[in-house]
mmCIF file of C-alpha atoms in Angstrom:
data_model
loop_
_atom_site.group_PDB
_atom_site.id
_atom_site.type_symbol
_atom_site.label_atom_id
_atom_site.label_comp_id
_atom_site.label_asym_id
_atom_site.label_seq_id
_atom_site.Cartn_x
_atom_site.Cartn_y
_atom_site.Cartn_z
ATOM 1 C CA MET V 1 -14.610 -10.659 3.810
ATOM 2 C CA VAL V 2 -10.971 -11.720 4.205
ATOM 3 C CA THR V 3 -10.003 -14.997 2.587
ATOM 4 C CA PRO V 4 -8.178 -17.093 5.246
ATOM 5 C CA LEU V 5 -4.591 -17.840 4.248
ATOM 6 C CA PRO V 6 -1.855 -19.890 5.918
ATOM 7 C CA THR V 7 0.218 -17.880 8.339
ATOM 8 C CA ALA V 8 3.993 -17.812 8.302
ATOM 9 C CA PRO V 9 6.681 -16.543 10.686
ATOM 10 C CA VAL V 10 7.411 -12.848 10.393
ATOM 11 C CA PRO V 11 10.784 -12.357 8.667
ATOM 12 C CA PRO V 12 13.588 -10.957 10.826
ATOM 13 C CA LEU V 13 13.537 -7.209 11.323
ATOM 14 C CA SER V 14 15.987 -5.291 9.194
ATOM 15 C CA ARG V 15 17.289 -1.782 9.294
ATOM 16 C CA LEU V 16 15.368 -0.009 6.570
ATOM 17 C CA PRO V 17 18.296 1.745 4.851
ATOM 18 C CA GLU V 18 20.043 -1.620 4.398
ATOM 19 C CA LEU V 19 17.144 -3.448 2.755
ATOM 20 C CA VAL V 20 17.163 -2.260 -0.835
ATOM 21 C CA SER V 21 18.144 0.760 -2.833
ATOM 22 C CA ASP V 22 15.493 3.355 -3.508
ATOM 23 C CA PRO V 23 12.878 2.037 -5.963
ATOM 24 C CA PRO V 24 12.345 3.848 -9.251
ATOM 25 C CA ASP V 25 10.417 6.993 -8.421
ATOM 26 C CA LEU V 26 7.106 6.442 -10.176
ATOM 27 C CA THR V 27 5.124 8.571 -7.752
ATOM 28 C CA THR V 28 3.568 11.948 -8.402
ATOM 29 C CA PRO V 29 3.282 13.590 -4.979
ATOM 30 C CA LEU V 30 0.595 16.183 -4.461
ATOM 31 C CA SER V 31 0.067 18.403 -1.471
ATOM 32 C CA PRO V 32 -3.588 18.835 -0.427
ATOM 33 C CA GLU V 33 -3.441 22.342 -1.891
ATOM 34 C CA ALA V 34 -2.120 21.090 -5.246
ATOM 35 C CA ALA V 35 -4.782 18.389 -5.310
ATOM 36 C CA ARG V 36 -7.511 20.967 -4.805
ATOM 37 C CA ALA V 37 -6.037 23.014 -7.636
ATOM 38 C CA LEU V 38 -6.609 20.080 -9.982
ATOM 39 C CA GLY V 39 -10.319 20.461 -9.296
ATOM 40 C CA ASP V 40 -12.673 18.616 -11.571
ATOM 41 C CA GLY V 41 -10.002 18.440 -14.248
ATOM 42 C CA LEU V 42 -8.898 15.106 -12.800
ATOM 43 C CA VAL V 43 -10.829 12.126 -14.154
ATOM 44 C CA ILE V 44 -10.724 9.015 -11.969
ATOM 45 C CA ARG V 45 -11.953 5.657 -13.226
ATOM 46 C CA TRP V 46 -12.728 3.135 -10.517
ATOM 47 C CA GLY V 47 -13.888 -0.434 -10.165
ATOM 48 C CA TRP V 48 -14.290 -3.272 -7.686
ATOM 49 C CA HIS V 49 -12.237 -6.419 -8.279
ATOM 50 C CA ASP V 50 -11.595 -9.756 -6.612
ATOM 51 C CA SER V 51 -8.254 -10.458 -4.962
ATOM 52 C CA PRO V 52 -6.812 -13.271 -2.823
ATOM 53 C CA PHE V 53 -7.915 -11.187 0.197
ATOM 54 C CA GLY V 54 -11.431 -10.215 -0.797
ATOM 55 C CA ARG V 55 -12.718 -7.380 -2.951
ATOM 56 C CA VAL V 56 -10.508 -4.385 -3.645
ATOM 57 C CA LEU V 57 -11.359 -0.953 -4.984
ATOM 58 C CA LEU V 58 -8.969 0.435 -7.604
ATOM 59 C CA ALA V 59 -9.076 4.011 -8.844
ATOM 60 C CA ASP V 60 -6.823 5.133 -11.681
ATOM 61 C CA SER V 61 -6.211 8.427 -13.435
ATOM 62 C CA ASP V 62 -4.033 9.701 -16.236
ATOM 63 C CA ARG V 63 -1.639 10.881 -13.516
ATOM 64 C CA GLY V 64 -1.352 7.442 -11.906
ATOM 65 C CA LEU V 65 -3.138 5.009 -9.612
ATOM 66 C CA CYS V 66 -4.651 7.089 -6.823
ATOM 67 C CA TRP V 67 -6.563 4.540 -4.732
ATOM 68 C CA LEU V 68 -6.207 0.892 -3.806
ATOM 69 C CA GLY V 69 -8.133 -0.291 -0.793
ATOM 70 C CA PHE V 70 -10.080 -3.233 0.516
ATOM 71 C CA GLU V 71 -13.835 -3.237 0.795
ATOM 72 C CA ARG V 72 -14.186 -1.932 4.316
ATOM 73 C CA ALA V 73 -11.779 -0.462 6.860
ATOM 74 C CA GLU V 74 -11.693 -1.782 10.398
ATOM 75 C CA ASP V 75 -13.559 1.305 11.623
ATOM 76 C CA GLY V 76 -16.431 0.609 9.230
ATOM 77 C CA ARG V 77 -15.581 3.091 6.465
ATOM 78 C CA ASP V 78 -16.293 1.677 3.010
ATOM 79 C CA GLY V 79 -13.982 2.144 0.052
ATOM 80 C CA LEU V 80 -16.198 4.355 -2.091
ATOM 81 C CA THR V 81 -16.823 6.756 0.774
ATOM 82 C CA GLU V 82 -13.084 7.009 1.396
ATOM 83 C CA LEU V 83 -12.358 7.556 -2.306
ATOM 84 C CA ALA V 84 -14.933 10.352 -2.507
ATOM 85 C CA ALA V 85 -13.480 11.981 0.598
ATOM 86 C CA ALA V 86 -9.936 11.746 -0.796
ATOM 87 C CA TRP V 87 -10.835 13.218 -4.204
ATOM 88 C CA PRO V 88 -14.034 15.240 -3.702
ATOM 89 C CA ASP V 89 -13.525 17.528 -6.692
ATOM 90 C CA ALA V 90 -12.471 14.916 -9.233
ATOM 91 C CA ARG V 91 -14.800 13.420 -11.797
ATOM 92 C CA ARG V 92 -15.204 9.831 -10.602
ATOM 93 C CA ILE V 93 -16.436 7.305 -13.166
ATOM 94 C CA CYS V 94 -17.343 3.684 -12.448
ATOM 95 C CA ASP V 95 -15.388 1.784 -15.118
ATOM 96 C CA PRO V 96 -14.246 -1.673 -13.965
ATOM 97 C CA GLN V 97 -13.278 -2.585 -17.527
ATOM 98 C CA ALA V 98 -10.623 0.131 -17.439
ATOM 99 C CA THR V 99 -9.190 -0.925 -14.064
ATOM 100 C CA ARG V 100 -9.411 -4.716 -14.542
ATOM 101 C CA PRO V 101 -6.045 -5.181 -16.360
ATOM 102 C CA LEU V 102 -4.258 -3.416 -13.516
ATOM 103 C CA ALA V 103 -6.163 -5.414 -10.905
ATOM 104 C CA ASN V 104 -5.260 -8.668 -12.643
ATOM 105 C CA ARG V 105 -1.527 -8.040 -12.430
ATOM 106 C CA LEU V 106 -1.255 -6.392 -9.027
ATOM 107 C CA PHE V 107 -1.538 -9.618 -7.059
ATOM 108 C CA ASP V 108 0.258 -11.835 -9.585
ATOM 109 C CA ALA V 109 3.732 -10.351 -9.131
ATOM 110 C CA PRO V 110 4.261 -8.874 -5.648
ATOM 111 C CA THR V 111 7.966 -8.257 -6.363
ATOM 112 C CA ALA V 112 7.340 -6.335 -9.615
ATOM 113 C CA PRO V 113 7.777 -2.545 -9.650
ATOM 114 C CA PRO V 114 4.539 -0.710 -8.932
ATOM 115 C CA PRO V 115 2.632 1.184 -11.597
ATOM 116 C CA PRO V 116 2.789 4.990 -11.569
ATOM 117 C CA LEU V 117 1.113 6.335 -8.437
ATOM 118 C CA LEU V 118 -0.626 9.615 -7.704
ATOM 119 C CA LEU V 119 -0.193 10.212 -3.984
ATOM 120 C CA LYS V 120 -1.881 13.073 -2.180
ATOM 121 C CA GLY V 121 -0.545 13.898 1.263
ATOM 122 C CA THR V 122 1.568 16.165 3.413
ATOM 123 C CA ALA V 123 5.323 16.265 2.915
ATOM 124 C CA PHE V 124 5.774 14.026 5.982
ATOM 125 C CA GLN V 125 3.195 11.493 4.770
ATOM 126 C CA ILE V 126 4.793 11.308 1.323
ATOM 127 C CA ALA V 127 8.211 10.760 2.933
ATOM 128 C CA VAL V 128 6.838 7.914 5.065
ATOM 129 C CA TRP V 129 5.097 6.274 2.106
ATOM 130 C CA ARG V 130 8.270 6.421 0.027
ATOM 131 C CA ALA V 131 10.249 4.905 2.901
ATOM 132 C CA LEU V 132 7.718 2.074 3.192
ATOM 133 C CA MET V 133 8.186 1.335 -0.504
ATOM 134 C CA ARG V 134 11.833 0.557 0.218
ATOM 135 C CA ILE V 135 10.872 -2.466 2.314
ATOM 136 C CA PRO V 136 10.944 -5.412 -0.108
ATOM 137 C CA PRO V 137 8.232 -8.070 -0.265
ATOM 138 C CA GLY V 138 8.825 -10.828 2.267
ATOM 139 C CA ALA V 139 10.535 -8.495 4.745
ATOM 140 C CA VAL V 140 9.392 -6.165 7.487
ATOM 141 C CA ALA V 141 10.834 -3.126 9.253
ATOM 142 C CA SER V 142 10.100 -1.552 12.584
ATOM 143 C CA TYR V 143 8.310 1.744 12.995
ATOM 144 C CA GLU V 144 11.572 3.012 14.524
ATOM 145 C CA ALA V 145 13.455 2.146 11.323
ATOM 146 C CA VAL V 146 10.899 3.974 9.198
ATOM 147 C CA ALA V 147 11.046 7.003 11.496
ATOM 148 C CA ASP V 148 14.858 6.993 11.239
ATOM 149 C CA ALA V 149 14.624 6.770 7.446
ATOM 150 C CA VAL V 150 12.517 9.942 7.251
ATOM 151 C CA GLY V 151 14.849 11.792 9.611
ATOM 152 C CA ASN V 152 12.503 11.965 12.591
ATOM 153 C CA PRO V 153 13.407 9.144 15.004
ATOM 154 C CA ALA V 154 10.928 10.279 17.664
ATOM 155 C CA ALA V 155 7.924 10.324 15.335
ATOM 156 C CA LEU V 156 6.774 6.738 15.880
ATOM 157 C CA ARG V 157 3.095 7.569 16.315
ATOM 158 C CA ALA V 158 3.180 9.958 13.368
ATOM 159 C CA VAL V 159 4.732 7.233 11.205
ATOM 160 C CA GLY V 160 1.949 4.844 12.190
ATOM 161 C CA ALA V 161 -0.684 7.487 11.498
ATOM 162 C CA ALA V 162 0.824 8.264 8.082
ATOM 163 C CA GLY V 163 0.746 4.571 7.234
ATOM 164 C CA GLY V 164 -2.909 4.457 8.234
ATOM 165 C CA ARG V 165 -3.707 7.266 5.775
ATOM 166 C CA ASN V 166 -1.940 5.591 2.884
ATOM 167 C CA PRO V 167 -4.312 5.730 -0.122
ATOM 168 C CA VAL V 168 -2.680 2.886 -2.056
ATOM 169 C CA CYS V 169 -2.400 -0.095 0.259
ATOM 170 C CA VAL V 170 -0.236 -3.090 -0.691
ATOM 171 C CA LEU V 171 1.693 -0.998 -3.255
ATOM 172 C CA VAL V 172 2.669 1.433 -0.525
ATOM 173 C CA PRO V 173 3.211 -1.422 1.922
ATOM 174 C CA CYS V 174 2.288 -0.038 5.322
ATOM 175 C CA HIS V 175 1.556 -3.658 6.331
ATOM 176 C CA ARG V 176 5.336 -4.299 6.334
ATOM 177 C CA ALA V 177 5.846 -1.975 9.311
ATOM 178 C CA VAL V 178 5.686 -3.781 12.662
ATOM 179 C CA GLN V 179 6.662 -3.193 16.249
ATOM 180 C CA LYS V 180 10.348 -3.425 17.121
ATOM 181 C CA SER V 181 9.607 -6.629 19.024
ATOM 182 C CA GLY V 182 8.210 -8.172 15.843
ATOM 183 C CA VAL V 183 4.627 -8.010 17.064
ATOM 184 C CA ILE V 184 2.131 -7.388 14.273
ATOM 185 C CA HIS V 185 -0.483 -4.907 15.392
ATOM 186 C CA ARG V 186 -2.837 -2.274 14.040
ATOM 187 C CA TYR V 187 -3.789 -2.206 10.409
ATOM 188 C CA ARG V 188 -6.396 -0.126 8.661
ATOM 189 C CA TYR V 189 -8.144 -3.267 7.420
ATOM 190 C CA GLY V 190 -7.546 -5.404 10.512
ATOM 191 C CA VAL V 191 -4.608 -7.376 11.903
ATOM 192 C CA PRO V 192 -5.711 -10.713 10.338
ATOM 193 C CA LEU V 193 -5.429 -9.193 6.874
ATOM 194 C CA LYS V 194 -2.029 -7.699 7.710
ATOM 195 C CA GLN V 195 -0.817 -11.136 8.817
ATOM 196 C CA ALA V 196 -2.226 -12.726 5.661
ATOM 197 C CA LEU V 197 -0.496 -10.177 3.411
ATOM 198 C CA LEU V 198 2.862 -10.740 5.106
ATOM 199 C CA ALA V 199 2.524 -14.523 4.882
ATOM 200 C CA TRP V 200 1.494 -14.340 1.228
ATOM 201 C CA GLU V 201 4.386 -12.052 0.302
ATOM 202 C CA GLN V 202 6.883 -14.171 2.168
ATOM 203 C CA ASP V 203 5.677 -17.279 0.371
ATOM 204 C CA ARG V 204 5.730 -15.603 -3.051
ATOM 205 C CA SER V 205 9.138 -13.958 -2.646
ATOM 206 C CA GLU V 206 11.013 -16.940 -1.156
ATOM 207 C CA PRO V 207 11.890 -18.544 -4.553
ATOM 208 C CA GLU V 208 13.417 -15.260 -5.727
ATOM 209 C CA ARG V 209 15.423 -14.914 -2.508
ATOM 210 C CA ARG V 210 16.744 -18.467 -2.861
ATOM 211 C CA ALA V 211 17.745 -17.811 -6.479
ATOM 212 C CA ALA V 212 19.603 -14.646 -5.449
ATOM 213 C CA ARG V 213 21.702 -16.381 -2.775
ATOM 214 C CA PRO V 214 25.300 -17.121 -3.820
ATOM 215 C CA PRO V 215 26.161 -20.797 -4.166
ATOM 216 C CA PRO V 216 27.817 -22.401 -1.106
#
C-alpha cells in the first residue's frame, strides 16, 4: 500500500549533463554472465522494512546492495519473486536485523551518496542506470536527455525499459525520468508512487538548494 503524500509541481526539466558531476562510482557492475559465474558463492541477506511509501524489500551482499524494491510491482509481481529471479543461484537468507540499519538511513537523507551497489545488467542497462544517478534529488530529466547521455539519442524506449528493470529503485532513480513535456507516466510501482517520490524529494532537497544559492 502506498502512503498518500502531498503532491508538488515537477521541477523544470534540465539537460542531464548540466545537472551535476558524475557521482562517486560506488557500483560494481556485473554482466548476466559474470553474475552466473558467482553462483552460490554470493550470500544475500534480505528483509522487509517500513518506509514513507509502504514496505520495501532490501537485499544486501558483501559486494553491495543488490535489491531495493517496493512490495509489489504494478503488474502484480511481488518483491521476493523478483529477487529470486534476479539472483537464482545466490544463497538468500532472511535477515532483517542485518538490513535494518541500511533501511533506516535510506529514506532519512535523500541527498546523501548511495551505499555501494551491486548492479547486474547489460552494458546498456548499466549505462542508463549510471546516467539516472546523475539526476540530483528534487530534479527530473527527460528520457531524451538520458538517451543523449548514454550516446544513443534514438533509444527512448530502450531507456524506459532499462529504467523499468532497475534492481535498486530510489537509489538508481528511474522515477526522475519523465516525458519531455514534463508529464509523469509509467513507473514499475505505479504512477502515484512516482509522483509521491518526486514530491518528497523536492520537499526534502529544497532547503539544501536554498542554502547553495549565492546571496543577492
